[in-house]
PDB file of C-alpha atoms and ligand atoms in Angstrom:
ATOM      1  CA  MET R   1     130.969 184.571  62.871  1.00 74.00           C
ATOM      2  CA  ARG R   2     129.256 181.539  63.721  1.00 88.00           C
ATOM      3  CA  ASN R   3     130.234 178.701  66.348  1.00 92.00           C
ATOM      4  CA  GLY R   4     130.078 174.942  64.638  1.00 92.00           C
ATOM      5  CA  LEU R   5     128.575 172.018  66.528  1.00 97.00           C
ATOM      6  CA  PRO R   6     129.406 171.802  70.093  1.00 98.00           C
ATOM      7  CA  ARG R   7     131.851 169.079  71.058  1.00 98.00           C
ATOM      8  CA  HIS R   8     130.336 168.179  74.335  1.00 98.00           C
ATOM      9  CA  VAL R   9     126.461 168.740  75.418  1.00 98.00           C
ATOM     10  CA  ALA R  10     125.686 168.526  78.976  1.00 99.00           C
ATOM     11  CA  ILE R  11     121.742 168.393  79.990  1.00 99.00           C
ATOM     12  CA  ILE R  12     119.771 168.824  82.943  1.00 98.00           C
ATOM     13  CA  MET R  13     116.542 166.816  82.008  1.00 98.00           C
ATOM     14  CA  ASP R  14     113.877 168.716  84.300  1.00 98.00           C
ATOM     15  CA  GLY R  15     110.468 168.557  84.149  1.00 98.00           C
ATOM     16  CA  ASN R  16     109.356 164.651  83.996  1.00 98.00           C
ATOM     17  CA  GLY R  17     106.928 164.754  87.115  1.00 98.00           C
ATOM     18  CA  ARG R  18     105.411 167.928  85.506  1.00 98.00           C
ATOM     19  CA  TRP R  19     105.117 166.017  81.974  1.00 98.00           C
ATOM     20  CA  ALA R  20     102.817 163.526  84.446  1.00 98.00           C
ATOM     21  CA  LYS R  21     101.056 165.628  86.451  1.00 98.00           C
ATOM     22  CA  ARG R  22      99.306 167.328  83.494  1.00 98.00           C
ATOM     23  CA  ARG R  23      98.520 164.117  81.678  1.00 98.00           C
ATOM     24  CA  GLN R  24      97.072 163.457  85.727  1.00 98.00           C
ATOM     25  CA  LEU R  25      99.489 160.181  85.380  1.00 98.00           C
ATOM     26  CA  PRO R  26     101.667 159.188  88.483  1.00 97.00           C
ATOM     27  CA  ARG R  27     105.124 161.057  88.141  1.00 98.00           C
ATOM     28  CA  ILE R  28     107.020 157.538  87.328  1.00 97.00           C
ATOM     29  CA  ALA R  29     105.264 157.920  84.080  1.00 98.00           C
ATOM     30  CA  GLY R  30     106.905 161.070  83.374  1.00 98.00           C
ATOM     31  CA  HIS R  31     110.479 159.384  84.585  1.00 98.00           C
ATOM     32  CA  ARG R  32     109.938 156.605  81.924  1.00 97.00           C
ATOM     33  CA  ALA R  33     108.515 159.138  79.036  1.00 98.00           C
ATOM     34  CA  GLY R  34     111.792 160.824  79.901  1.00 98.00           C
ATOM     35  CA  VAL R  35     113.941 157.366  79.234  1.00 97.00           C
ATOM     36  CA  GLU R  36     112.162 157.528  75.795  1.00 97.00           C
ATOM     37  CA  ASN R  37     113.280 160.979  74.986  1.00 98.00           C
ATOM     38  CA  VAL R  38     116.888 160.135  76.391  1.00 98.00           C
ATOM     39  CA  ARG R  39     116.835 157.608  73.029  1.00 96.00           C
ATOM     40  CA  THR R  40     115.898 160.624  70.839  1.00 97.00           C
ATOM     41  CA  VAL R  41     118.324 162.733  72.151  1.00 98.00           C
ATOM     42  CA  VAL R  42     121.122 160.171  72.312  1.00 98.00           C
ATOM     43  CA  ARG R  43     120.424 159.107  68.298  1.00 97.00           C
ATOM     44  CA  ARG R  44     120.421 162.779  67.526  1.00 98.00           C
ATOM     45  CA  CYS R  45     123.745 163.367  68.779  1.00 98.00           C
ATOM     46  CA  ALA R  46     125.239 160.451  67.209  1.00 97.00           C
ATOM     47  CA  GLU R  47     123.477 161.321  64.072  1.00 97.00           C
ATOM     48  CA  LEU R  48     125.121 164.540  64.310  1.00 97.00           C
ATOM     49  CA  GLY R  49     128.735 163.883  65.251  1.00 97.00           C
ATOM     50  CA  ILE R  50     128.379 165.193  68.909  1.00 98.00           C
ATOM     51  CA  GLU R  51     131.740 163.922  70.634  1.00 98.00           C
ATOM     52  CA  VAL R  52     130.483 163.639  74.193  1.00 98.00           C
ATOM     53  CA  LEU R  53     126.574 164.012  75.872  1.00 98.00           C
ATOM     54  CA  THR R  54     126.371 164.505  79.758  1.00 98.00           C
ATOM     55  CA  LEU R  55     123.231 163.677  80.809  1.00 98.00           C
ATOM     56  CA  PHE R  56     121.921 164.423  84.917  1.00 98.00           C
ATOM     57  CA  ALA R  57     119.782 161.218  85.768  1.00 97.00           C
ATOM     58  CA  PHE R  58     119.854 161.335  89.353  1.00 97.00           C
ATOM     59  CA  SER R  59     121.601 164.282  91.669  1.00 97.00           C
ATOM     60  CA  SER R  60     123.246 163.525  95.259  1.00 97.00           C
ATOM     61  CA  GLU R  61     120.098 165.992  96.600  1.00 97.00           C
ATOM     62  CA  ASN R  62     117.555 163.495  94.731  1.00 97.00           C
ATOM     63  CA  TRP R  63     117.572 160.831  97.861  1.00 97.00           C
ATOM     64  CA  ARG R  64     115.600 163.809  99.379  1.00 97.00           C
ATOM     65  CA  ARG R  65     112.734 163.015  97.205  1.00 98.00           C
ATOM     66  CA  PRO R  66     109.982 160.224  98.653  1.00 97.00           C
ATOM     67  CA  PRO R  67     111.401 156.845  99.059  1.00 97.00           C
ATOM     68  CA  THR R  68     109.057 155.086  96.555  1.00 97.00           C
ATOM     69  CA  GLU R  69     110.243 157.486  93.850  1.00 97.00           C
ATOM     70  CA  VAL R  70     113.530 156.865  94.646  1.00 96.00           C
ATOM     71  CA  ARG R  71     113.143 153.063  94.316  1.00 95.00           C
ATOM     72  CA  LEU R  72     111.360 153.508  91.291  1.00 96.00           C
ATOM     73  CA  LEU R  73     114.049 155.659  89.579  1.00 96.00           C
ATOM     74  CA  MET R  74     116.686 153.156  90.662  1.00 94.00           C
ATOM     75  CA  ASP R  75     114.570 150.175  88.950  1.00 94.00           C
ATOM     76  CA  LEU R  76     114.244 152.159  86.301  1.00 96.00           C
ATOM     77  CA  PHE R  77     117.868 153.008  85.761  1.00 94.00           C
ATOM     78  CA  VAL R  78     118.568 149.443  85.968  1.00 92.00           C
ATOM     79  CA  MET R  79     116.010 148.527  83.520  1.00 93.00           C
ATOM     80  CA  ALA R  80     117.075 151.171  81.083  1.00 96.00           C
ATOM     81  CA  LEU R  81     120.862 150.235  81.076  1.00 94.00           C
ATOM     82  CA  ASP R  82     119.836 146.542  80.911  1.00 92.00           C
ATOM     83  CA  GLN R  83     117.783 147.172  77.771  1.00 93.00           C
ATOM     84  CA  GLU R  84     120.220 149.198  76.326  1.00 95.00           C
ATOM     85  CA  ALA R  85     123.627 148.381  76.854  1.00 96.00           C
ATOM     86  CA  ALA R  86     123.468 146.033  73.811  1.00 96.00           C
ATOM     87  CA  LYS R  87     122.198 148.882  71.462  1.00 96.00           C
ATOM     88  CA  LEU R  88     124.404 151.487  72.328  1.00 97.00           C
ATOM     89  CA  HIS R  89     127.509 149.103  72.006  1.00 98.00           C
ATOM     90  CA  GLU R  90     126.392 148.538  68.414  1.00 97.00           C
ATOM     91  CA  ASN R  91     125.917 152.090  67.658  1.00 96.00           C
ATOM     92  CA  GLY R  92     129.641 152.308  68.448  1.00 97.00           C
ATOM     93  CA  ILE R  93     128.734 154.734  72.070  1.00 98.00           C
ATOM     94  CA  ARG R  94     130.834 154.743  74.891  1.00 98.00           C
ATOM     95  CA  LEU R  95     128.841 154.815  78.229  1.00 98.00           C
ATOM     96  CA  GLN R  96     130.651 156.277  81.212  1.00 97.00           C
ATOM     97  CA  VAL R  97     128.828 156.863  84.672  1.00 97.00           C
ATOM     98  CA  ILE R  98     129.836 159.643  86.952  1.00 98.00           C
ATOM     99  CA  GLY R  99     128.914 160.323  90.492  1.00 97.00           C
ATOM    100  CA  ASP R 100     129.246 158.579  93.672  1.00 96.00           C
ATOM    101  CA  ARG R 101     128.155 155.056  92.725  1.00 94.00           C
ATOM    102  CA  THR R 102     128.868 153.278  96.171  1.00 94.00           C
ATOM    103  CA  ALA R 103     125.415 154.626  97.420  1.00 92.00           C
ATOM    104  CA  PHE R 104     123.658 152.452  95.029  1.00 93.00           C
ATOM    105  CA  PRO R 105     122.200 149.220  95.471  1.00 91.00           C
ATOM    106  CA  LYS R 106     124.992 146.707  94.925  1.00 94.00           C
ATOM    107  CA  ARG R 107     122.279 145.115  91.559  1.00 91.00           C
ATOM    108  CA  LEU R 108     122.814 148.678  89.829  1.00 93.00           C
ATOM    109  CA  GLN R 109     126.627 148.949  90.547  1.00 96.00           C
ATOM    110  CA  ARG R 110     126.836 145.632  88.662  1.00 95.00           C
ATOM    111  CA  THR R 111     125.075 146.811  85.745  1.00 95.00           C
ATOM    112  CA  ILE R 112     126.735 149.981  85.357  1.00 96.00           C
ATOM    113  CA  ALA R 113     130.135 148.536  85.593  1.00 97.00           C
ATOM    114  CA  SER R 114     129.452 145.816  83.246  1.00 96.00           C
ATOM    115  CA  ALA R 115     127.852 148.304  80.607  1.00 97.00           C
ATOM    116  CA  GLU R 116     130.995 150.779  80.841  1.00 97.00           C
ATOM    117  CA  ALA R 117     133.190 147.257  80.312  1.00 98.00           C
ATOM    118  CA  LEU R 118     131.273 146.264  77.538  1.00 97.00           C
ATOM    119  CA  THR R 119     131.010 149.763  75.828  1.00 98.00           C
ATOM    120  CA  ARG R 120     134.936 150.954  76.712  1.00 97.00           C
ATOM    121  CA  ASP R 121     136.726 151.191  73.666  1.00 98.00           C
ATOM    122  CA  ASN R 122     133.904 152.699  71.365  1.00 98.00           C
ATOM    123  CA  ARG R 123     134.289 155.899  69.833  1.00 95.00           C
ATOM    124  CA  ALA R 124     131.360 157.113  68.054  1.00 95.00           C
ATOM    125  CA  LEU R 125     129.826 159.244  71.129  1.00 98.00           C
ATOM    126  CA  THR R 126     130.695 159.027  74.528  1.00 98.00           C
ATOM    127  CA  LEU R 127     127.612 159.200  76.399  1.00 98.00           C
ATOM    128  CA  VAL R 128     127.975 160.540  80.098  1.00 98.00           C
ATOM    129  CA  ILE R 129     125.113 159.814  82.676  1.00 97.00           C
ATOM    130  CA  ALA R 130     125.732 161.745  86.288  1.00 97.00           C
ATOM    131  CA  ALA R 131     124.335 159.524  88.796  1.00 96.00           C
ATOM    132  CA  ASN R 132     124.625 160.196  92.323  1.00 96.00           C
ATOM    133  CA  TYR R 133     126.505 163.080  91.017  1.00 97.00           C
ATOM    134  CA  GLY R 134     126.874 166.618  92.466  1.00 98.00           C
ATOM    135  CA  GLY R 135     129.058 169.288  91.626  1.00 98.00           C
ATOM    136  CA  ARG R 136     130.600 170.244  95.596  1.00 98.00           C
ATOM    137  CA  TRP R 137     131.006 166.212  95.883  1.00 98.00           C
ATOM    138  CA  ASP R 138     133.116 166.156  92.679  1.00 98.00           C
ATOM    139  CA  ILE R 139     135.260 169.067  93.728  1.00 98.00           C
ATOM    140  CA  ALA R 140     135.584 167.862  96.976  1.00 98.00           C
ATOM    141  CA  GLN R 141     136.540 164.345  95.951  1.00 98.00           C
ATOM    142  CA  ALA R 142     139.280 165.984  93.596  1.00 98.00           C
ATOM    143  CA  ALA R 143     140.579 168.116  96.540  1.00 98.00           C
ATOM    144  CA  ARG R 144     140.671 164.817  98.613  1.00 98.00           C
ATOM    145  CA  LYS R 145     143.250 163.223  96.286  1.00 98.00           C
ATOM    146  CA  LEU R 146     145.729 166.311  96.511  1.00 98.00           C
ATOM    147  CA  ALA R 147     145.493 166.184  99.627  1.00 98.00           C
ATOM    148  CA  GLU R 148     146.560 162.756  99.741  1.00 98.00           C
ATOM    149  CA  ASP R 149     149.260 163.498  97.413  1.00 98.00           C
ATOM    150  CA  VAL R 150     150.429 166.349 100.066  1.00 98.00           C
ATOM    151  CA  ARG R 151     150.539 163.926 102.786  1.00 98.00           C
ATOM    152  CA  ALA R 152     152.385 161.601 100.757  1.00 98.00           C
ATOM    153  CA  GLY R 153     154.976 163.917 100.353  1.00 98.00           C
ATOM    154  CA  THR R 154     154.394 164.284  96.346  1.00 98.00           C
ATOM    155  CA  LEU R 155     153.036 167.213  96.094  1.00 98.00           C
ATOM    156  CA  GLU R 156     153.417 170.917  97.588  1.00 98.00           C
ATOM    157  CA  PRO R 157     150.321 173.073  98.689  1.00 97.00           C
ATOM    158  CA  ALA R 158     151.991 175.781  96.799  1.00 97.00           C
ATOM    159  CA  ASP R 159     151.376 173.628  93.383  1.00 97.00           C
ATOM    160  CA  ILE R 160     147.814 173.288  94.057  1.00 98.00           C
ATOM    161  CA  THR R 161     146.351 175.121  90.923  1.00 97.00           C
ATOM    162  CA  PRO R 162     143.068 174.475  88.851  1.00 97.00           C
ATOM    163  CA  GLU R 163     145.174 173.020  86.449  1.00 97.00           C
ATOM    164  CA  ALA R 164     146.407 170.310  89.462  1.00 98.00           C
ATOM    165  CA  LEU R 165     142.749 169.787  90.486  1.00 98.00           C
ATOM    166  CA  SER R 166     141.227 168.987  86.983  1.00 97.00           C
ATOM    167  CA  PRO R 167     142.705 165.791  86.274  1.00 98.00           C
ATOM    168  CA  HIS R 168     140.898 164.428  89.237  1.00 98.00           C
ATOM    169  CA  LEU R 169     137.612 165.903  88.511  1.00 98.00           C
ATOM    170  CA  CYS R 170     134.802 163.785  86.584  1.00 98.00           C
ATOM    171  CA  LEU R 171     135.111 164.248  83.121  1.00 98.00           C
ATOM    172  CA  SER R 172     138.748 165.286  82.976  1.00 97.00           C
ATOM    173  CA  GLY R 173     140.092 163.724  79.534  1.00 94.00           C
ATOM    174  CA  LEU R 174     136.811 164.806  77.706  1.00 98.00           C
ATOM    175  CA  PRO R 175     136.517 168.100  76.248  1.00 97.00           C
ATOM    176  CA  GLU R 176     134.880 170.944  78.533  1.00 97.00           C
ATOM    177  CA  PRO R 177     131.040 171.237  77.932  1.00 98.00           C
ATOM    178  CA  ASP R 178     130.480 174.404  74.928  1.00 98.00           C
ATOM    179  CA  LEU R 179     126.825 174.086  75.750  1.00 98.00           C
ATOM    180  CA  PHE R 180     124.865 173.318  78.802  1.00 98.00           C
ATOM    181  CA  ILE R 181     120.938 172.750  78.036  1.00 99.00           C
ATOM    182  CA  ARG R 182     118.160 172.786  80.981  1.00 98.00           C
ATOM    183  CA  SER R 183     114.807 171.814  80.307  1.00 98.00           C
ATOM    184  CA  GLY R 184     111.811 172.079  82.467  1.00 98.00           C
ATOM    185  CA  GLY R 185     111.977 175.845  82.740  1.00 98.00           C
ATOM    186  CA  GLU R 186     114.126 176.411  85.970  1.00 98.00           C
ATOM    187  CA  GLU R 187     116.908 178.705  85.204  1.00 98.00           C
ATOM    188  CA  ARG R 188     119.659 177.019  87.902  1.00 98.00           C
ATOM    189  CA  ILE R 189     122.401 174.688  88.046  1.00 98.00           C
ATOM    190  CA  SER R 190     121.250 172.581  90.592  1.00 98.00           C
ATOM    191  CA  ASN R 191     124.581 171.450  91.398  1.00 98.00           C
ATOM    192  CA  TYR R 192     125.402 170.071  88.087  1.00 98.00           C
ATOM    193  CA  LEU R 193     129.113 170.116  86.632  1.00 98.00           C
ATOM    194  CA  LEU R 194     130.087 173.513  88.860  1.00 98.00           C
ATOM    195  CA  TRP R 195     133.469 173.049  87.421  1.00 98.00           C
ATOM    196  CA  GLN R 196     133.137 172.647  84.273  1.00 98.00           C
ATOM    197  CA  LEU R 197     130.399 175.234  83.264  1.00 98.00           C
ATOM    198  CA  ALA R 198     132.717 177.749  83.990  1.00 98.00           C
ATOM    199  CA  TYR R 199     132.732 178.942  80.101  1.00 97.00           C
ATOM    200  CA  THR R 200     130.162 177.091  79.163  1.00 98.00           C
ATOM    201  CA  GLU R 201     127.167 178.781  76.935  1.00 98.00           C
ATOM    202  CA  LEU R 202     123.761 178.429  79.217  1.00 98.00           C
ATOM    203  CA  TYR R 203     120.556 177.241  77.394  1.00 98.00           C
ATOM    204  CA  PHE R 204     117.415 177.458  79.258  1.00 98.00           C
ATOM    205  CA  THR R 205     114.040 176.233  78.005  1.00 98.00           C
ATOM    206  CA  ASP R 206     110.141 176.010  79.177  1.00 98.00           C
ATOM    207  CA  CYS R 207     109.913 172.472  77.280  1.00 98.00           C
ATOM    208  CA  LEU R 208     109.464 169.403  79.916  1.00 98.00           C
ATOM    209  CA  TRP R 209     112.102 167.048  79.159  1.00 98.00           C
ATOM    210  CA  PRO R 210     110.170 164.364  77.782  1.00 98.00           C
ATOM    211  CA  ASP R 211     108.825 167.021  74.852  1.00 98.00           C
ATOM    212  CA  PHE R 212     112.377 167.580  74.276  1.00 98.00           C
ATOM    213  CA  ASP R 213     112.424 166.512  71.025  1.00 97.00           C
ATOM    214  CA  ALA R 214     115.049 166.393  67.842  1.00 97.00           C
ATOM    215  CA  ALA R 215     113.561 169.614  66.882  1.00 98.00           C
ATOM    216  CA  GLN R 216     113.770 171.610  70.181  1.00 98.00           C
ATOM    217  CA  PHE R 217     117.188 169.915  70.630  1.00 98.00           C
ATOM    218  CA  GLU R 218     118.151 171.962  66.607  1.00 98.00           C
ATOM    219  CA  VAL R 219     116.677 175.185  68.580  1.00 98.00           C
ATOM    220  CA  ALA R 220     119.292 175.189  71.210  1.00 98.00           C
ATOM    221  CA  LEU R 221     122.127 174.298  68.395  1.00 98.00           C
ATOM    222  CA  GLU R 222     120.944 177.164  66.642  1.00 97.00           C
ATOM    223  CA  SER R 223     121.340 179.572  69.814  1.00 97.00           C
ATOM    224  CA  TYR R 224     124.711 178.027  70.547  1.00 98.00           C
ATOM    225  CA  ALA R 225     125.740 178.909  66.976  1.00 96.00           C
ATOM    226  CA  CYS R 226     124.609 182.344  67.488  1.00 95.00           C
ATOM    227  CA  ARG R 227     126.739 183.253  70.940  1.00 96.00           C
ATOM    228  CA  GLN R 228     130.058 184.949  70.521  1.00 93.00           C
ATOM    229  CA  ARG R 229     132.403 183.216  73.082  1.00 91.00           C
ATOM    230  CA  ARG R 230     134.622 185.315  74.276  1.00 91.00           C
ATOM    231  CA  PHE R 231     136.728 183.325  77.404  1.00 93.00           C
ATOM    232  CA  GLY R 232     137.393 187.001  78.831  1.00 93.00           C
ATOM    233  CA  MET R 233     138.601 188.365  76.017  1.00 93.00           C
ATOM    234  CA  THR R 234     136.951 191.326  73.896  1.00 94.00           C
ATOM    235  CA  GLY R 235     134.833 190.611  70.950  1.00 94.00           C
ATOM    236  CA  ASP R 236     137.610 192.230  68.413  1.00 94.00           C
ATOM    237  CA  GLN R 237     140.108 190.033  69.586  1.00 94.00           C
ATOM    238  CA  VAL R 238     137.408 187.136  69.384  1.00 92.00           C
ATOM    239  CA  GLU R 239     136.945 188.271  65.592  1.00 92.00           C
ATOM    240  CA  GLY R 240     140.788 188.493  65.129  1.00 92.00           C
ATOM    241  CA  ARG R 241     141.109 192.307  64.651  1.00 94.00           C
ATOM    242  CA  GLU R 242     142.892 192.810  67.554  1.00 94.00           C
ATOM    243  CA  ALA R 243     145.303 189.957  68.704  1.00 94.00           C
ATOM    244  CA  PRO R 244     145.053 188.375  72.210  1.00 91.00           C
ATOM    245  CA  ALA R 245     147.638 189.220  74.948  1.00 92.00           C
ATOM    246  CA  ALA R 246     149.598 187.142  76.991  1.00 89.00           C
ATOM    247  CA  VAL R 247     147.962 186.505  80.634  1.00 85.00           C
ATOM    248  CA  PRO R 248     150.300 187.123  83.425  1.00 85.00           C
ATOM    249  CA  GLY R 249     151.637 184.329  85.051  1.00 68.00           C
ATOM    250  CA  VAL R 250     151.024 181.788  82.620  1.00 61.00           C
TER     251      VAL R 250
HETATM  252  C1  IPE K   1     113.654 165.508  86.515  1.00 59.92           C
HETATM  253  O1  IPE K   1     112.528 165.537  86.260  1.00 59.92           O
HETATM  254  C2  IPE K   1     114.229 163.789  86.806  1.00 59.92           C
HETATM  255  C3  IPE K   1     114.947 163.607  87.970  1.00 59.92           C
HETATM  256  C4  IPE K   1     115.344 164.503  88.641  1.00 59.92           C
HETATM  257  C5  IPE K   1     115.182 162.310  88.115  1.00 59.92           C
HETATM  258  P1  IPE K   1     111.673 165.991  87.997  1.00 59.92           P
HETATM  259  O2  IPE K   1     111.035 164.301  88.311  1.00 59.92           O
HETATM  260  O3  IPE K   1     112.248 166.760  88.586  1.00 59.92           O
HETATM  261  O4  IPE K   1     110.523 166.556  87.083  1.00 59.92           O
HETATM  262  P2  IPE K   1     109.678 167.958  87.899  1.00 59.92           P
HETATM  263  O5  IPE K   1     110.835 168.663  88.208  1.00 59.92           O
HETATM  264  O6  IPE K   1     108.788 167.242  89.183  1.00 59.92           O
HETATM  265  O7  IPE K   1     108.765 168.255  86.990  1.00 59.92           O
HETATM  266  C1  IPE K   2     117.698 168.383  88.845  1.00 59.92           C
HETATM  267  O1  IPE K   2     116.697 168.497  88.811  1.00 59.92           O
HETATM  268  C2  IPE K   2     118.608 166.980  88.812  1.00 59.92           C
HETATM  269  C3  IPE K   2     118.383 166.003  87.615  1.00 59.92           C
HETATM  270  C4  IPE K   2     117.424 166.562  86.432  1.00 59.92           C
HETATM  271  C5  IPE K   2     118.581 164.789  87.755  1.00 59.92           C
HETATM  272  P1  IPE K   2     115.833 168.655  90.293  1.00 59.92           P
HETATM  273  O2  IPE K   2     114.424 168.729  89.448  1.00 59.92           O
HETATM  274  O3  IPE K   2     116.431 167.406  90.841  1.00 59.92           O
HETATM  275  O4  IPE K   2     116.472 170.258  90.415  1.00 59.92           O
HETATM  276  P2  IPE K   2     115.835 171.005  91.564  1.00 59.92           P
HETATM  277  O5  IPE K   2     115.722 170.608  93.075  1.00 59.92           O
HETATM  278  O6  IPE K   2     114.393 171.609  90.893  1.00 59.92           O
HETATM  279  O7  IPE K   2     116.918 172.269  91.210  1.00 59.92           O
HETATM  280 MG1   MG K   3     112.528 168.570  88.658  1.00 59.92          MG
END
């Protein structure tokens, strides 16, 4: 049995710095090449009819980088959004940014808000950019909202379940990621979508992000197509040779 196309692909775009270093270029040249490659992958997702693409652009830990690199990354983000927002809109792409944007320069916050507003009603592809995002932050901010409901007397602590928490998490309302891709050779999650990746198929490649082209993407999709997603069941149940059992308490 083969899986069809993933509805939602979540990517950690890693390896820009090493790509630049190999060419004896400054790290920012790698980030620029990385942005170019975002265009390629977004285009491919739209062509294929993938519903959601979530890209990790800046983690809550990336503030630890040298201040000049952080500043250049922010400038690049503003520039890319300014340049691309109209084109995304023309192509029917909806842009959403997840993460704690309050830490960003005001100019970047404004650029994000206007790109989101412009593309809000588009339906071709939802492009989610995770910026100043951390999976632990995401879970903590959702928990805080439930705590506020408890304090207001509208929620009992006993009613705090995964189902109660998940509407408050980033990406709620979108299908869960089916396929996770990390370029750049590291095999770790780096505080990306910790909750949302619970049953996502993971794919790691040594290819550095600026080199991760449509052909590399196809290899990842092919790997996904061959996986058996069991969600806790047996292979026979998934293949329909045996019925799935009821989950106690559900
Ligand atoms: C990923 O590339 C981009 C960001 C984290 C912004 P890196 O900058 O982490 O590239 P490497 O890992 O140093 O090669
Ligand atoms: C993860 O890459 C974050 C982004 C790609 C935005 P890093 O390069 O920051 O990850 P670590 O620190 O090596 O795990
Ligand atoms: Mg890295």
